[in-house]
PDB file of C-alpha atoms in Angstrom:
ATOM      1  CA  MET A   1      82.142  40.012 177.270  1.00  0.00           C
ATOM      2  CA  GLY A   2      84.625  41.054 174.641  1.00  0.00           C
ATOM      3  CA  ARG A   3      83.832  41.261 170.964  1.00  0.00           C
ATOM      4  CA  SER A   4      86.811  39.089 170.050  1.00  0.00           C
ATOM      5  CA  ARG A   5      84.506  36.070 170.295  1.00  0.00           C
ATOM      6  CA  ARG A   6      81.297  35.700 168.326  1.00  0.00           C
ATOM      7  CA  THR A   7      78.276  34.676 170.366  1.00  0.00           C
ATOM      8  CA  LEU A   8      76.283  31.534 169.649  1.00  0.00           C
ATOM      9  CA  PRO A   9      73.238  33.446 168.356  1.00  0.00           C
ATOM     10  CA  GLU A  10      75.517  35.258 165.893  1.00  0.00           C
ATOM     11  CA  GLU A  11      77.118  31.998 164.771  1.00  0.00           C
ATOM     12  CA  LEU A  12      73.782  30.225 164.376  1.00  0.00           C
ATOM     13  CA  LEU A  13      72.433  33.074 162.265  1.00  0.00           C
ATOM     14  CA  LEU A  14      75.545  33.184 160.078  1.00  0.00           C
ATOM     15  CA  LEU A  15      75.222  29.421 159.552  1.00  0.00           C
ATOM     16  CA  ALA A  16      71.621  29.898 158.406  1.00  0.00           C
ATOM     17  CA  LEU A  17      72.431  32.795 156.077  1.00  0.00           C
ATOM     18  CA  ASP A  18      72.550  31.719 152.434  1.00  0.00           C
ATOM     19  CA  PRO A  19      75.519  33.470 150.775  1.00  0.00           C
ATOM     20  CA  ALA A  20      73.882  33.235 147.344  1.00  0.00           C
ATOM     21  CA  THR A  21      70.418  34.590 148.133  1.00  0.00           C
ATOM     22  CA  GLY A  22      71.030  36.668 151.255  1.00  0.00           C
ATOM     23  CA  THR A  23      68.059  34.987 152.977  1.00  0.00           C
ATOM     24  CA  THR A  24      68.010  32.748 156.033  1.00  0.00           C
ATOM     25  CA  ALA A  25      67.141  29.071 156.015  1.00  0.00           C
ATOM     26  CA  GLN A  26      64.390  27.831 158.322  1.00  0.00           C
ATOM     27  CA  PRO A  27      63.116  31.337 159.210  1.00  0.00           C
ATOM     28  CA  GLN A  28      60.093  30.043 161.139  1.00  0.00           C
ATOM     29  CA  SER A  29      62.164  28.022 163.604  1.00  0.00           C
ATOM     30  CA  LEU A  30      65.260  30.217 163.624  1.00  0.00           C
ATOM     31  CA  ASP A  31      63.768  32.679 166.142  1.00  0.00           C
ATOM     32  CA  LEU A  32      63.321  29.779 168.555  1.00  0.00           C
ATOM     33  CA  GLY A  33      66.884  28.648 167.953  1.00  0.00           C
ATOM     34  CA  LEU A  34      68.230  32.140 168.570  1.00  0.00           C
ATOM     35  CA  ALA A  35      66.341  32.344 171.874  1.00  0.00           C
ATOM     36  CA  GLY A  36      67.883  29.009 172.817  1.00  0.00           C
ATOM     37  CA  ALA A  37      71.328  30.128 171.696  1.00  0.00           C
ATOM     38  CA  GLN A  38      71.030  33.111 174.039  1.00  0.00           C
ATOM     39  CA  LEU A  39      70.445  30.722 176.941  1.00  0.00           C
ATOM     40  CA  VAL A  40      73.497  28.636 176.065  1.00  0.00           C
ATOM     41  CA  GLU A  41      75.674  31.725 175.682  1.00  0.00           C
ATOM     42  CA  LEU A  42      74.521  33.028 179.063  1.00  0.00           C
ATOM     43  CA  ALA A  43      75.298  29.642 180.593  1.00  0.00           C
ATOM     44  CA  LEU A  44      78.782  29.632 179.057  1.00  0.00           C
ATOM     45  CA  ALA A  45      79.265  33.105 180.564  1.00  0.00           C
ATOM     46  CA  GLY A  46      78.306  31.774 184.001  1.00  0.00           C
ATOM     47  CA  ARG A  47      75.120  33.869 184.276  1.00  0.00           C
ATOM     48  CA  ILE A  48      72.559  31.063 184.267  1.00  0.00           C
ATOM     49  CA  ALA A  49      72.546  27.324 184.924  1.00  0.00           C
ATOM     50  CA  PRO A  50      70.149  24.436 184.322  1.00  0.00           C
ATOM     51  CA  ASP A  51      67.967  23.366 187.251  1.00  0.00           C
ATOM     52  CA  GLY A  52      66.342  20.177 186.031  1.00  0.00           C
ATOM     53  CA  ASP A  53      64.352  21.280 182.988  1.00  0.00           C
ATOM     54  CA  ARG A  54      64.388  24.864 184.223  1.00  0.00           C
ATOM     55  CA  ILE A  55      66.785  27.779 183.865  1.00  0.00           C
ATOM     56  CA  ALA A  56      68.021  29.637 186.935  1.00  0.00           C
ATOM     57  CA  VAL A  57      69.932  32.932 187.089  1.00  0.00           C
ATOM     58  CA  VAL A  58      73.074  32.409 189.185  1.00  0.00           C
ATOM     59  CA  MET A  59      74.858  35.694 188.419  1.00  0.00           C
ATOM     60  CA  PRO A  60      72.781  38.723 187.298  1.00  0.00           C
ATOM     61  CA  ARG A  61      75.832  40.837 186.414  1.00  0.00           C
ATOM     62  CA  PRO A  62      75.557  42.084 182.778  1.00  0.00           C
ATOM     63  CA  THR A  63      77.769  40.521 180.134  1.00  0.00           C
ATOM     64  CA  GLY A  64      78.269  43.734 178.156  1.00  0.00           C
ATOM     65  CA  ASP A  65      76.345  42.371 175.164  1.00  0.00           C
ATOM     66  CA  PRO A  66      73.044  44.329 174.925  1.00  0.00           C
ATOM     67  CA  THR A  67      71.013  41.536 173.345  1.00  0.00           C
ATOM     68  CA  LEU A  68      72.189  38.943 175.860  1.00  0.00           C
ATOM     69  CA  ASP A  69      71.764  41.329 178.774  1.00  0.00           C
ATOM     70  CA  SER A  70      68.174  42.022 177.735  1.00  0.00           C
ATOM     71  CA  ALA A  71      67.458  38.280 177.930  1.00  0.00           C
ATOM     72  CA  LEU A  72      69.319  37.999 181.240  1.00  0.00           C
ATOM     73  CA  GLU A  73      67.277  40.831 182.747  1.00  0.00           C
ATOM     74  CA  LEU A  74      64.010  39.225 181.625  1.00  0.00           C
ATOM     75  CA  LEU A  75      65.097  35.966 183.258  1.00  0.00           C
ATOM     76  CA  ARG A  76      66.088  37.803 186.451  1.00  0.00           C
ATOM     77  CA  ARG A  77      62.682  39.494 186.648  1.00  0.00           C
ATOM     78  CA  ARG A  78      60.973  36.122 186.669  1.00  0.00           C
ATOM     79  CA  GLY A  79      62.247  35.721 190.236  1.00  0.00           C
ATOM     80  CA  SER A  80      62.313  31.922 190.026  1.00  0.00           C
ATOM     81  CA  PRO A  81      63.672  29.330 187.590  1.00  0.00           C
ATOM     82  CA  VAL A  82      61.703  29.117 184.357  1.00  0.00           C
ATOM     83  CA  ARG A  83      61.170  26.037 182.194  1.00  0.00           C
ATOM     84  CA  ALA A  84      63.380  26.199 179.110  1.00  0.00           C
ATOM     85  CA  VAL A  85      60.496  25.188 176.854  1.00  0.00           C
ATOM     86  CA  HIS A  86      58.334  28.042 178.165  1.00  0.00           C
ATOM     87  CA  TRP A  87      61.117  30.592 177.829  1.00  0.00           C
ATOM     88  CA  ILE A  88      61.963  29.622 174.248  1.00  0.00           C
ATOM     89  CA  GLY A  89      58.287  29.486 173.272  1.00  0.00           C
ATOM     90  CA  GLY A  90      57.541  32.850 174.886  1.00  0.00           C
ATOM     91  CA  PRO A  91      56.486  36.016 173.027  1.00  0.00           C
ATOM     92  CA  ARG A  92      59.928  37.166 171.947  1.00  0.00           C
ATOM     93  CA  LEU A  93      59.719  36.491 168.222  1.00  0.00           C
ATOM     94  CA  GLY A  94      61.638  38.834 165.945  1.00  0.00           C
ATOM     95  CA  LEU A  95      65.052  37.811 167.233  1.00  0.00           C
ATOM     96  CA  ARG A  96      66.138  36.986 163.698  1.00  0.00           C
ATOM     97  CA  GLN A  97      65.710  40.599 162.604  1.00  0.00           C
ATOM     98  CA  ILE A  98      67.207  41.899 165.834  1.00  0.00           C
ATOM     99  CA  TYR A  99      70.339  39.838 165.277  1.00  0.00           C
ATOM    100  CA  LEU A 100      70.531  40.655 161.569  1.00  0.00           C
ATOM    101  CA  SER A 101      70.511  44.341 162.497  1.00  0.00           C
ATOM    102  CA  HIS A 102      73.083  43.605 165.204  1.00  0.00           C
ATOM    103  CA  LEU A 103      75.372  41.828 162.721  1.00  0.00           C
ATOM    104  CA  GLU A 104      74.968  44.762 160.347  1.00  0.00           C
ATOM    105  CA  ARG A 105      76.041  47.216 163.056  1.00  0.00           C
ATOM    106  CA  CYS A 106      79.029  44.997 163.839  1.00  0.00           C
ATOM    107  CA  GLY A 107      80.011  44.986 160.152  1.00  0.00           C
ATOM    108  CA  MET A 108      79.539  41.233 159.691  1.00  0.00           C
ATOM    109  CA  VAL A 109      76.751  41.628 157.111  1.00  0.00           C
ATOM    110  CA  HIS A 110      75.410  44.418 154.929  1.00  0.00           C
ATOM    111  CA  ALA A 111      71.802  44.975 153.915  1.00  0.00           C
ATOM    112  CA  VAL A 112      70.786  44.937 150.254  1.00  0.00           C
ATOM    113  CA  ALA A 113      67.400  46.481 149.459  1.00  0.00           C
ATOM    114  CA  GLY A 114      65.237  44.974 146.736  1.00  0.00           C
ATOM    115  CA  GLN A 115      61.679  44.253 145.670  1.00  0.00           C
ATOM    116  CA  MET A 116      59.526  41.168 145.414  1.00  0.00           C
ATOM    117  CA  CYS A 117      57.361  40.978 142.281  1.00  0.00           C
ATOM    118  CA  GLY A 118      58.533  44.515 141.513  1.00  0.00           C
ATOM    119  CA  VAL A 119      56.329  45.907 144.290  1.00  0.00           C
ATOM    120  CA  LEU A 120      56.962  44.615 147.797  1.00  0.00           C
ATOM    121  CA  PRO A 121      60.154  45.952 149.413  1.00  0.00           C
ATOM    122  CA  THR A 122      62.578  43.278 150.635  1.00  0.00           C
ATOM    123  CA  THR A 123      65.939  43.255 152.369  1.00  0.00           C
ATOM    124  CA  ARG A 124      68.643  40.679 151.840  1.00  0.00           C
ATOM    125  CA  TYR A 125      71.760  40.346 153.972  1.00  0.00           C
ATOM    126  CA  GLN A 126      75.161  39.477 152.535  1.00  0.00           C
ATOM    127  CA  ALA A 127      78.108  38.475 154.696  1.00  0.00           C
ATOM    128  CA  THR A 128      80.915  41.018 154.494  1.00  0.00           C
ATOM    129  CA  ASP A 129      83.565  38.422 155.361  1.00  0.00           C
ATOM    130  CA  THR A 130      82.783  34.910 154.156  1.00  0.00           C
ATOM    131  CA  ALA A 131      85.852  33.619 156.000  1.00  0.00           C
ATOM    132  CA  ILE A 132      83.909  33.978 159.260  1.00  0.00           C
ATOM    133  CA  SER A 133      81.111  31.743 158.011  1.00  0.00           C
ATOM    134  CA  ARG A 134      83.632  29.267 156.611  1.00  0.00           C
ATOM    135  CA  ASP A 135      85.343  29.086 159.996  1.00  0.00           C
ATOM    136  CA  ILE A 136      82.061  28.359 161.779  1.00  0.00           C
ATOM    137  CA  ARG A 137      81.156  25.687 159.235  1.00  0.00           C
ATOM    138  CA  ALA A 138      84.652  24.159 159.458  1.00  0.00           C
ATOM    139  CA  ARG A 139      84.213  23.603 163.190  1.00  0.00           C
ATOM    140  CA  LEU A 140      81.032  21.626 162.603  1.00  0.00           C
ATOM    141  CA  ASP A 141      82.562  19.700 159.711  1.00  0.00           C
ATOM    142  CA  SER A 142      85.582  18.781 161.836  1.00  0.00           C
ATOM    143  CA  ALA A 143      83.431  17.524 164.707  1.00  0.00           C
ATOM    144  CA  ILE A 144      81.343  15.451 162.293  1.00  0.00           C
ATOM    145  CA  ARG A 145      84.298  14.096 160.316  1.00  0.00           C
ATOM    146  CA  THR A 146      86.739  13.247 163.108  1.00  0.00           C
ATOM    147  CA  GLY A 147      84.319  11.951 165.724  1.00  0.00           C
ATOM    148  CA  VAL A 148      86.400  13.697 168.399  1.00  0.00           C
ATOM    149  CA  PRO A 149      84.147  15.181 171.106  1.00  0.00           C
ATOM    150  CA  PRO A 150      83.854  18.888 170.317  1.00  0.00           C
ATOM    151  CA  ASP A 151      84.186  21.759 172.755  1.00  0.00           C
ATOM    152  CA  PRO A 152      80.922  22.759 174.506  1.00  0.00           C
ATOM    153  CA  ARG A 153      80.410  25.789 172.251  1.00  0.00           C
ATOM    154  CA  THR A 154      80.660  23.757 169.038  1.00  0.00           C
ATOM    155  CA  ALA A 155      78.535  20.956 170.503  1.00  0.00           C
ATOM    156  CA  ALA A 156      75.819  23.463 171.436  1.00  0.00           C
ATOM    157  CA  LEU A 157      75.964  25.056 167.987  1.00  0.00           C
ATOM    158  CA  ALA A 158      75.532  21.631 166.388  1.00  0.00           C
ATOM    159  CA  ALA A 159      72.610  20.827 168.690  1.00  0.00           C
ATOM    160  CA  LEU A 160      70.871  24.101 167.852  1.00  0.00           C
ATOM    161  CA  ALA A 161      71.538  23.729 164.123  1.00  0.00           C
ATOM    162  CA  HIS A 162      69.888  20.316 164.237  1.00  0.00           C
ATOM    163  CA  ALA A 163      66.996  21.553 166.378  1.00  0.00           C
ATOM    164  CA  VAL A 164      65.998  24.332 163.957  1.00  0.00           C
ATOM    165  CA  GLY A 165      66.352  22.085 160.904  1.00  0.00           C
ATOM    166  CA  LEU A 166      69.568  23.428 159.388  1.00  0.00           C
ATOM    167  CA  GLY A 167      70.891  19.928 158.726  1.00  0.00           C
ATOM    168  CA  LYS A 168      69.355  19.721 155.250  1.00  0.00           C
ATOM    169  CA  HIS A 169      70.624  23.246 154.493  1.00  0.00           C
ATOM    170  CA  LEU A 170      74.186  22.449 155.573  1.00  0.00           C
ATOM    171  CA  TYR A 171      74.360  18.842 154.353  1.00  0.00           C
ATOM    172  CA  PRO A 172      71.738  18.443 151.593  1.00  0.00           C
ATOM    173  CA  GLY A 173      70.635  15.383 149.647  1.00  0.00           C
ATOM    174  CA  ASN A 174      71.241  11.700 150.132  1.00  0.00           C
ATOM    175  CA  GLU A 175      74.988  12.287 150.237  1.00  0.00           C
ATOM    176  CA  GLY A 176      74.536  14.438 153.327  1.00  0.00           C
ATOM    177  CA  ARG A 177      72.417  11.929 155.230  1.00  0.00           C
ATOM    178  CA  SER A 178      75.252  10.521 157.340  1.00  0.00           C
ATOM    179  CA  SER A 179      76.519  14.020 158.152  1.00  0.00           C
ATOM    180  CA  ARG A 180      73.033  15.044 159.252  1.00  0.00           C
ATOM    181  CA  SER A 181      72.869  12.001 161.491  1.00  0.00           C
ATOM    182  CA  ARG A 182      76.229  12.790 163.077  1.00  0.00           C
ATOM    183  CA  LEU A 183      75.190  16.442 163.495  1.00  0.00           C
ATOM    184  CA  ARG A 184      72.203  15.231 165.502  1.00  0.00           C
ATOM    185  CA  ASP A 185      74.397  12.950 167.606  1.00  0.00           C
ATOM    186  CA  LEU A 186      76.623  15.850 168.684  1.00  0.00           C
ATOM    187  CA  ILE A 187      73.727  16.986 170.886  1.00  0.00           C
ATOM    188  CA  ARG A 188      74.953  14.691 173.654  1.00  0.00           C
ATOM    189  CA  HIS A 189      78.253  16.498 174.209  1.00  0.00           C
ATOM    190  CA  ASP A 190      76.936  19.558 176.079  1.00  0.00           C
ATOM    191  CA  PRO A 191      74.310  19.479 178.884  1.00  0.00           C
ATOM    192  CA  MET A 192      72.947  22.973 178.346  1.00  0.00           C
ATOM    193  CA  GLY A 193      73.012  22.666 174.562  1.00  0.00           C
ATOM    194  CA  GLY A 194      71.121  19.383 174.805  1.00  0.00           C
ATOM    195  CA  LEU A 195      68.502  20.801 177.164  1.00  0.00           C
ATOM    196  CA  VAL A 196      67.936  23.868 174.996  1.00  0.00           C
ATOM    197  CA  ALA A 197      67.910  21.971 171.692  1.00  0.00           C
ATOM    198  CA  HIS A 198      65.274  19.565 172.982  1.00  0.00           C
ATOM    199  CA  ALA A 199      63.242  22.525 174.260  1.00  0.00           C
ATOM    200  CA  VAL A 200      63.383  24.134 170.801  1.00  0.00           C
ATOM    201  CA  MET A 201      62.118  20.925 169.228  1.00  0.00           C
ATOM    202  CA  ASP A 202      59.428  20.543 171.900  1.00  0.00           C
ATOM    203  CA  VAL A 203      58.124  24.044 171.162  1.00  0.00           C
ATOM    204  CA  GLN A 204      57.925  23.224 167.461  1.00  0.00           C
ATOM    205  CA  ASN A 205      56.039  20.031 168.317  1.00  0.00           C
ATOM    206  CA  GLY A 206      53.576  21.902 170.534  1.00  0.00           C
ATOM    207  CA  VAL A 207      54.804  20.494 173.842  1.00  0.00           C
ATOM    208  CA  ALA A 208      55.070  23.975 175.398  1.00  0.00           C
ATOM    209  CA  ALA A 209      51.332  24.520 174.966  1.00  0.00           C
ATOM    210  CA  GLN A 210      50.388  21.327 176.793  1.00  0.00           C
ATOM    211  CA  PRO A 211      49.322  21.632 180.451  1.00  0.00           C
ATOM    212  CA  ARG A 212      51.725  20.284 183.046  1.00  0.00           C
ATOM    213  CA  ARG A 213      50.764  17.091 184.859  1.00  0.00           C
ATOM    214  CA  SER A 214      49.711  17.545 188.477  1.00  0.00           C
ATOM    215  CA  SER A 215      50.718  14.006 189.370  1.00  0.00           C
ATOM    216  CA  PRO A 216      53.629  11.724 188.455  1.00  0.00           C
ATOM    217  CA  ALA A 217      53.434  10.119 185.044  1.00  0.00           C
ATOM    218  CA  PRO A 218      52.459   6.429 185.086  1.00  0.00           C
ATOM    219  CA  ALA A 219      55.170   3.830 184.783  1.00  0.00           C
ATOM    220  CA  GLY A 220      56.351   3.435 181.227  1.00  0.00           C
ATOM    221  CA  ALA A 221      55.112   6.840 180.128  1.00  0.00           C
ATOM    222  CA  ARG A 222      57.436   8.777 177.890  1.00  0.00           C
ATOM    223  CA  GLN A 223      59.067  11.768 179.553  1.00  0.00           C
ATOM    224  CA  PRO A 224      59.503  15.155 177.851  1.00  0.00           C
ATOM    225  CA  ALA A 225      62.659  15.227 175.757  1.00  0.00           C
ATOM    226  CA  ALA A 226      64.106  18.138 177.743  1.00  0.00           C
ATOM    227  CA  ALA A 227      63.892  16.132 180.953  1.00  0.00           C
ATOM    228  CA  VAL A 228      65.366  13.046 179.329  1.00  0.00           C
ATOM    229  CA  ALA A 229      68.275  15.119 178.028  1.00  0.00           C
ATOM    230  CA  MET A 230      69.308  15.990 181.591  1.00  0.00           C
ATOM    231  CA  GLN A 231      69.312  12.437 182.945  1.00  0.00           C
ATOM    232  CA  PRO A 232      72.761  10.886 183.468  1.00  0.00           C
ATOM    233  CA  ARG A 233      73.664   8.112 181.061  1.00  0.00           C
ATOM    234  CA  ARG A 234      74.980   4.769 182.149  1.00  0.00           C
ATOM    235  CA  GLY A 235      78.720   4.498 182.366  1.00  0.00           C
ATOM    236  CA  SER A 236      79.475   8.155 181.849  1.00  0.00           C
ATOM    237  CA  MET A 237      78.209  11.648 182.472  1.00  0.00           C
ATOM    238  CA  ALA A 238      76.507  13.098 179.394  1.00  0.00           C
ATOM    239  CA  ARG A 239      78.190  16.314 178.217  1.00  0.00           C
ATOM    240  CA  VAL A 240      75.347  17.068 177.578  1.00  0.00           C
ATOM    241  CA  ALA A 241      65.142  35.001 155.860  1.00  0.00           C
ATOM    242  CA  ALA A 242      65.160  37.710 156.211  1.00  0.00           C
ATOM    243  CA  HIS A 243      63.108  38.138 153.027  1.00  0.00           C
TER     244      HIS A 243
END
């Protein structure tokens, strides 16, 4: 995978990075979003594919991106498809710092040391080229404004941004309410992005910790959001801080 294209985890993190403060919005949920973004990026690269509400490795060949290849190898070692909600909710927190360090090595951000209350050491991250962040934001704005179905990569980015709660960061206040609503609606344009975004939200809502049913759910029972996201829709196929 060449470095001419930014990966979805990189784009999601740059979207969350506040250019004024050098901190990231929604730090508690951002790790989950980055884990989900890795899955979508691997799917776009043809390495994994959805299998119901599970993720299956279809091509174990490395992508050339160390962070993605680490995730791919962990998935390969599972030996069988893994539920997206269990993968995203697994013990791999710290991805935010891993990707901040990665962006620093790539020259996209630079670290600024400081102190909190004059005692505790802190690190802020400033983008070295704000044009990159503006370009990422412009893609989302265009998809929201025009209503034209976005490409799968932009649709997945929108779905993940909504899932981790970046809507109020990107489109704040009452004036941003309609944009936040349209950001949420973009989730339907990419199958993998929709599956992963719902899994991220399920983890935040505690669904991953609930035991699986051993028998079919009774008629009328609500299905997990990740499963619902993969069901075909009538009439068409769903496309689907650092402190």
